[in-house]
Coordinates of C-alpha atoms in Angstrom, one line a residue:
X1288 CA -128.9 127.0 55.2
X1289 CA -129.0 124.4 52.5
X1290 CA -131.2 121.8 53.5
X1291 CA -130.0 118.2 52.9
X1292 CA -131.7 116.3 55.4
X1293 CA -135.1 114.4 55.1
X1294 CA -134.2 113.5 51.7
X1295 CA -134.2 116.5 50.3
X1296 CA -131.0 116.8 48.5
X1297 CA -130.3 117.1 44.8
X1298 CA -127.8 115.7 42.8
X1299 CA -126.2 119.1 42.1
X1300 CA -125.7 119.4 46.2
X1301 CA -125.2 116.0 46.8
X1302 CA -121.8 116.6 44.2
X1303 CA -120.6 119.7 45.9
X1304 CA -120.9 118.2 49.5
X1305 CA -118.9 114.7 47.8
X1306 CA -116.4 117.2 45.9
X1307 CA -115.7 119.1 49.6
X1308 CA -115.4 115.7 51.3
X1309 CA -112.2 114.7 48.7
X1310 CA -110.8 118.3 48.9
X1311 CA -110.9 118.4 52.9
X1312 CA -109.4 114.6 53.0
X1313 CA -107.0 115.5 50.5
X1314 CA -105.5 118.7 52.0
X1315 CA -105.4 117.2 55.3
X1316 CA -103.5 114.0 54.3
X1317 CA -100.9 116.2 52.5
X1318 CA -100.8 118.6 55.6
X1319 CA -100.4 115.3 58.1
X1320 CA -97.5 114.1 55.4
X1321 CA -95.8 117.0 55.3
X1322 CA -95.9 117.6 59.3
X1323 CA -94.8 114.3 59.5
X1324 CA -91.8 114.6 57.3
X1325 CA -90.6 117.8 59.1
X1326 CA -90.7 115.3 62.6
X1327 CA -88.3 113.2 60.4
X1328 CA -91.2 110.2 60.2
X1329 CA -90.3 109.6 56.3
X1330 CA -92.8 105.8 56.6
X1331 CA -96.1 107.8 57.6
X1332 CA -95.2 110.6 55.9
X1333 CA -95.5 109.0 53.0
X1334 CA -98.5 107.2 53.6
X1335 CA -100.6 110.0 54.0
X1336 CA -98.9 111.7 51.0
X1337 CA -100.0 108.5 49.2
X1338 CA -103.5 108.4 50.8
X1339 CA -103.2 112.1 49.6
X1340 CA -102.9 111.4 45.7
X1341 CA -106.0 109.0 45.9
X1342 CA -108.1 111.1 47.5
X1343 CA -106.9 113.6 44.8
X1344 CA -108.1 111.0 42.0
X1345 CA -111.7 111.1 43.5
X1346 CA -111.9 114.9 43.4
X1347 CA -110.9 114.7 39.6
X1348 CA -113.9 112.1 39.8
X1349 CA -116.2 114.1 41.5
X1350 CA -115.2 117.0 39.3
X1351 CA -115.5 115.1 36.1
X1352 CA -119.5 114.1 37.2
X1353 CA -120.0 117.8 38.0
X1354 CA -119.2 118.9 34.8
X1355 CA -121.7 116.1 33.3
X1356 CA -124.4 117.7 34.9
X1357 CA -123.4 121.3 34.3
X1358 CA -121.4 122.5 37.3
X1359 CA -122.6 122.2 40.8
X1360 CA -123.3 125.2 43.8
X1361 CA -120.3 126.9 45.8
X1362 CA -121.2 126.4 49.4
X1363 CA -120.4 128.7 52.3
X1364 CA -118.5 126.3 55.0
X1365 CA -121.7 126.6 57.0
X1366 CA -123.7 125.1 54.7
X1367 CA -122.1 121.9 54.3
X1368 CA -124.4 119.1 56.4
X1369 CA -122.1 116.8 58.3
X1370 CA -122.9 113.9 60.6
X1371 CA -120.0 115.9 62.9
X1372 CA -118.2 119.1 62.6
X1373 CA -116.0 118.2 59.6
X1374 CA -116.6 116.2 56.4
X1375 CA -116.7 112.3 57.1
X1376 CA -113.2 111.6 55.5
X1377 CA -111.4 114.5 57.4
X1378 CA -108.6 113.6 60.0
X1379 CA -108.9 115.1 63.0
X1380 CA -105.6 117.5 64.0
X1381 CA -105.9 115.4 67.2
X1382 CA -105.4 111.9 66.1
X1383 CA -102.2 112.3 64.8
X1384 CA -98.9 112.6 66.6
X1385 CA -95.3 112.9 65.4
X1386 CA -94.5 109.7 66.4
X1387 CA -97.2 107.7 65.2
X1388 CA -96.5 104.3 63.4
X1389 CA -97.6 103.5 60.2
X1390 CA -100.5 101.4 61.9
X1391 CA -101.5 104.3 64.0
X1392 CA -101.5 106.1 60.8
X1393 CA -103.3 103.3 59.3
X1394 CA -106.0 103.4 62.0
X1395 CA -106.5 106.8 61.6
X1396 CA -106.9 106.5 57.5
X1397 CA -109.4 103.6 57.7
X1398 CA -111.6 105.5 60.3
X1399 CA -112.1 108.5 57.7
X1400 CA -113.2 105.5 55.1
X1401 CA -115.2 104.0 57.4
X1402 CA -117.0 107.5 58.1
X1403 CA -117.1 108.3 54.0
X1404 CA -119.1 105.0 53.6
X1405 CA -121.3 105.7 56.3
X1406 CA -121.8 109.1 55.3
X1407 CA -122.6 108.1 51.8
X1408 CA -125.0 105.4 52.9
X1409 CA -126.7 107.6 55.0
X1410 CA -127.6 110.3 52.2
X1411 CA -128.7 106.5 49.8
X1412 CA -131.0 105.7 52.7
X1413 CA -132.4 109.2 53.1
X1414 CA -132.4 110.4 50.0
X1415 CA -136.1 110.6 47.7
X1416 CA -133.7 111.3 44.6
X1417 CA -133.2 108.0 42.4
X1418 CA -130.5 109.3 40.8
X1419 CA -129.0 110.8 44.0
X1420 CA -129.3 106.9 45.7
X1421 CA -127.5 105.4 42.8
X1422 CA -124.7 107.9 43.0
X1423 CA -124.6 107.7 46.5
X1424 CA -124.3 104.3 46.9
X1425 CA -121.8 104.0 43.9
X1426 CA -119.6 106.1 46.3
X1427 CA -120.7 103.7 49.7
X1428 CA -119.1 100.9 47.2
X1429 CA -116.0 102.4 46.5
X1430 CA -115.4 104.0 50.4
X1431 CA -116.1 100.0 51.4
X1432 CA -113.3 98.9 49.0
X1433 CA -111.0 101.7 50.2
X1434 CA -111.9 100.5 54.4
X1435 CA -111.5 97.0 53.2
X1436 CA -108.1 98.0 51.6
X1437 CA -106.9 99.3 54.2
X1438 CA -107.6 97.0 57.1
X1439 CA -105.7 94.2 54.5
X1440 CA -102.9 96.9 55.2
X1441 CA -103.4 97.0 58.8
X1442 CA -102.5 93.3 59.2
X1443 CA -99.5 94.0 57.3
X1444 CA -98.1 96.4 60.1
X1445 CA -97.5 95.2 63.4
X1446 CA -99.4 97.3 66.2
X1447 CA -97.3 99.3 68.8
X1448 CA -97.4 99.1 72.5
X1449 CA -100.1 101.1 74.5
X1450 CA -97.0 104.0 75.1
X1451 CA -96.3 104.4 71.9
X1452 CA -96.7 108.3 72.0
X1453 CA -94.4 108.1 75.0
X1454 CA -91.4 110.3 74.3
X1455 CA -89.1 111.5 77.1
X1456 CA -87.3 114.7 75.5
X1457 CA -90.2 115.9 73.4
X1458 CA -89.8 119.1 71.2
X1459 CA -89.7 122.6 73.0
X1460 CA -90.8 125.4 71.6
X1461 CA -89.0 128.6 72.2
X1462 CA -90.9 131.9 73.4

């Protein structure tokens, strides 16, 4: 297994576990936007299709500093390190519902930036790498500003009652 705790994790690892991170939060916002387009919830559909396109923009990112320092390793799935079983800015299948608001979405969206920055600072605090620290802590920065971003949205969206996932002909599937 590749070993990135205790400080031990180079800049080359540190990339590929930062590149995976984008990639997983980026396919799953576009997967939750596209779900929630076929449940005709066009507002949060959206959203996560837009949430989608930035995390896209940090892969490019994460790609780009790759290249600078000559291409990074291709990790099995097991070897990725993550505080839980998926990458820190991954949605969880289970915190989304068809009829979630766009707060509920909103929610959901600043928990994954919340769990990027603390992933991030977590690897700066650990980390014996200087340059590994700097770039880790570069990408805390940025995952702050994206958190901070979206709890400015958050106010923006009034919150829904305690029922909201209440709905009293939901879909059937057919055998």
């Amino acid at each position: 297994m590749t070993e990135v705790k205790g400080g031990a994790i180079s800049v080359t690892l540190f990339l590929a576990h930062s590149l995976e991170l984008e990639i997983e939060a980026r396919d799953r916002y576009v997967e939750l936007g596209s779900v929630l387009s076929a449940h005709n919830n066009a507002d949060v559909s959206t959203l996560f299709e837009t949430l989608g396109r930035y995390a896209q923009m940090h892969v490019t990112e994460v790609e780009r500093l790759a290249e600078e320092v000559g291409g990074i390793p291709t990790l099995a799935a097991w070897e990725f390190v993550w505080p839980d079983n998926e990458a820190p800015e991954t949605a969880g299948h289970d915190e989304v519902h068809y009829l979630m608001s766009p707060h509920k979405a909103l929610e959901v969206a600043h928990a994954n930036e919340v769990g990027a920055r603390d992933y991030y600072k977590w690897i700066a605090e650990t980390t014996q790498d200087a340059d590994v620290r700097r770039l880790a802590r570069s990408f805390e920065e940025e995952e702050s500003r994206h958190a901070q971003l979206l709890a400015l949205w958050l106010d923006k969206f009034p919150n829904v009652p305690e029922n909201w996932d209440q709905d009293l002909d939901p879909p059937q599937c057919v055998d």
